[in-house]
PDB file of C-alpha atoms in Angstrom:
ATOM      1  CA  MET A   1      -4.788 -17.022  -9.226  1.00 90.00           C
ATOM      2  CA  GLU A   2      -3.573 -19.955 -11.294  1.00 93.00           C
ATOM      3  CA  LEU A   3      -6.984 -20.455 -12.891  1.00 96.00           C
ATOM      4  CA  ALA A   4      -8.144 -16.828 -13.112  1.00 97.00           C
ATOM      5  CA  THR A   5      -7.916 -14.823 -16.299  1.00 97.00           C
ATOM      6  CA  PRO A   6      -5.816 -11.659 -16.356  1.00 97.00           C
ATOM      7  CA  GLN A   7      -8.991  -9.589 -16.745  1.00 98.00           C
ATOM      8  CA  PHE A   8     -10.555 -11.196 -13.680  1.00 98.00           C
ATOM      9  CA  MET A   9      -7.387 -10.592 -11.647  1.00 98.00           C
ATOM     10  CA  TYR A  10      -7.205  -6.977 -12.863  1.00 98.00           C
ATOM     11  CA  GLU A  11     -10.781  -6.373 -11.728  1.00 98.00           C
ATOM     12  CA  SER A  12     -10.073  -8.083  -8.410  1.00 98.00           C
ATOM     13  CA  PHE A  13      -6.974  -5.946  -7.817  1.00 97.00           C
ATOM     14  CA  GLN A  14      -8.876  -2.792  -8.756  1.00 98.00           C
ATOM     15  CA  GLN A  15     -11.589  -3.716  -6.254  1.00 98.00           C
ATOM     16  CA  ARG A  16      -8.990  -4.169  -3.493  1.00 98.00           C
ATOM     17  CA  ARG A  17      -7.385  -0.861  -4.493  1.00 97.00           C
ATOM     18  CA  GLY A  18     -10.799   0.802  -4.218  1.00 98.00           C
ATOM     19  CA  THR A  19     -11.196  -0.599  -0.719  1.00 98.00           C
ATOM     20  CA  LEU A  20      -7.835   0.899   0.253  1.00 97.00           C
ATOM     21  CA  ALA A  21      -8.846   4.243  -1.277  1.00 97.00           C
ATOM     22  CA  ASP A  22     -12.074   4.177   0.758  1.00 98.00           C
ATOM     23  CA  GLY A  23     -10.075   3.596   3.938  1.00 98.00           C
ATOM     24  CA  SER A  24      -7.661   6.402   3.061  1.00 98.00           C
ATOM     25  CA  TRP A  25     -10.537   8.776   2.370  1.00 98.00           C
ATOM     26  CA  GLN A  26     -12.112   7.917   5.731  1.00 98.00           C
ATOM     27  CA  LEU A  27      -8.789   8.441   7.512  1.00 98.00           C
ATOM     28  CA  ASP A  28      -8.479  11.864   5.878  1.00 98.00           C
ATOM     29  CA  GLN A  29     -12.015  12.742   6.979  1.00 98.00           C
ATOM     30  CA  ASP A  30     -11.277  11.630  10.543  1.00 98.00           C
ATOM     31  CA  VAL A  31      -8.070  13.672  10.766  1.00 98.00           C
ATOM     32  CA  THR A  32      -9.778  16.740   9.276  1.00 98.00           C
ATOM     33  CA  SER A  33     -12.682  16.443  11.706  1.00 98.00           C
ATOM     34  CA  TYR A  34     -10.389  15.958  14.698  1.00 98.00           C
ATOM     35  CA  ASN A  35      -8.275  18.964  13.723  1.00 98.00           C
ATOM     36  CA  LYS A  36     -11.343  21.141  13.197  1.00 98.00           C
ATOM     37  CA  PHE A  37     -13.416  20.223  16.233  1.00 98.00           C
ATOM     38  CA  HIS A  38     -11.156  18.707  18.906  1.00 98.00           C
ATOM     39  CA  ASN A  39      -7.498  19.548  18.411  1.00 98.00           C
ATOM     40  CA  LYS A  40      -6.304  22.511  20.468  1.00 97.00           C
ATOM     41  CA  GLY A  41      -2.731  22.364  19.149  1.00 98.00           C
ATOM     42  CA  ALA A  42      -1.055  22.283  15.764  1.00 98.00           C
ATOM     43  CA  PRO A  43      -3.077  20.386  13.152  1.00 98.00           C
ATOM     44  CA  LEU A  44      -2.169  16.735  12.799  1.00 98.00           C
ATOM     45  CA  GLN A  45      -1.053  15.728   9.332  1.00 97.00           C
ATOM     46  CA  ILE A  46      -1.194  12.186   8.011  1.00 96.00           C
ATOM     47  CA  MET A  47       0.450  11.218   4.715  1.00 96.00           C
ATOM     48  CA  LEU A  48      -1.777   9.257   2.374  1.00 96.00           C
ATOM     49  CA  ASP A  49       1.047   8.336  -0.021  1.00 96.00           C
ATOM     50  CA  PHE A  50       1.889   4.730   0.808  1.00 95.00           C
ATOM     51  CA  ARG A  51       4.814   4.185  -1.595  1.00 96.00           C
ATOM     52  CA  ASP A  52       7.433   4.253   1.165  1.00 96.00           C
ATOM     53  CA  ASP A  53       5.336   1.932   3.334  1.00 95.00           C
ATOM     54  CA  VAL A  54       5.054  -0.584   0.497  1.00 93.00           C
ATOM     55  CA  GLU A  55       8.802  -0.471  -0.233  1.00 93.00           C
ATOM     56  CA  GLU A  56       9.583  -0.914   3.466  1.00 92.00           C
ATOM     57  CA  ARG A  57       7.404  -3.998   3.622  1.00 91.00           C
ATOM     58  CA  LYS A  58       9.042  -5.431   0.492  1.00 90.00           C
ATOM     59  CA  MET A  59      12.414  -5.253   2.276  1.00 89.00           C
ATOM     60  CA  PHE A  60      11.100  -7.694   4.883  1.00 86.00           C
ATOM     61  CA  LEU A  61      10.362 -10.249   2.161  1.00 83.00           C
ATOM     62  CA  LYS A  62      14.055 -10.713   1.402  1.00 73.00           C
ATOM     63  CA  PRO A  63      14.933 -14.189   2.670  1.00 66.00           C
ATOM     64  CA  LEU A  64      17.406 -14.024   5.523  1.00 61.00           C
ATOM     65  CA  ASN A  65      19.486 -16.963   4.313  1.00 59.00           C
ATOM     66  CA  THR A  66      20.203 -15.753   0.770  1.00 61.00           C
ATOM     67  CA  SER A  67      23.009 -13.632  -0.539  1.00 63.00           C
ATOM     68  CA  ASP A  68      22.418 -10.154  -1.950  1.00 65.00           C
ATOM     69  CA  GLU A  69      23.050 -11.571  -5.439  1.00 68.00           C
ATOM     70  CA  ASP A  70      20.322 -14.194  -4.963  1.00 66.00           C
ATOM     71  CA  ALA A  71      17.916 -11.544  -3.680  1.00 63.00           C
ATOM     72  CA  GLU A  72      18.688  -9.326  -6.680  1.00 71.00           C
ATOM     73  CA  ALA A  73      17.989 -12.220  -9.053  1.00 70.00           C
ATOM     74  CA  VAL A  74      14.643 -12.857  -7.355  1.00 65.00           C
ATOM     75  CA  ALA A  75      13.784  -9.151  -7.516  1.00 69.00           C
ATOM     76  CA  ALA A  76      14.687  -9.017 -11.219  1.00 74.00           C
ATOM     77  CA  ALA A  77      12.495 -12.050 -11.910  1.00 70.00           C
ATOM     78  CA  GLU A  78       9.615 -10.424 -10.039  1.00 67.00           C
ATOM     79  CA  ASP A  79      10.038  -7.224 -12.057  1.00 70.00           C
ATOM     80  CA  ASP A  80       9.801  -9.245 -15.263  1.00 66.00           C
ATOM     81  CA  THR A  81       6.432 -10.662 -14.206  1.00 59.00           C
ATOM     82  CA  GLU A  82       4.876  -7.259 -13.476  1.00 56.00           C
TER      83      GLU A  82
END
């Protein structure tokens, strides 16, 4: 990452995002197929919006030995780099 250009990193991130989209599409196909051909009960529903999952995982990155003020400063610095 230190040596890569922003354009290279953008393309790399887009490729990873595409891989995630492929997995989400396949999950949707699997759930649809199961509901149509195998499920005798109420249709299963799986959310494909991962915003809450991402935010939940970010909470685990907060160092345990820092104060809330320190964590807020780190978060603000990270927001400035995005």
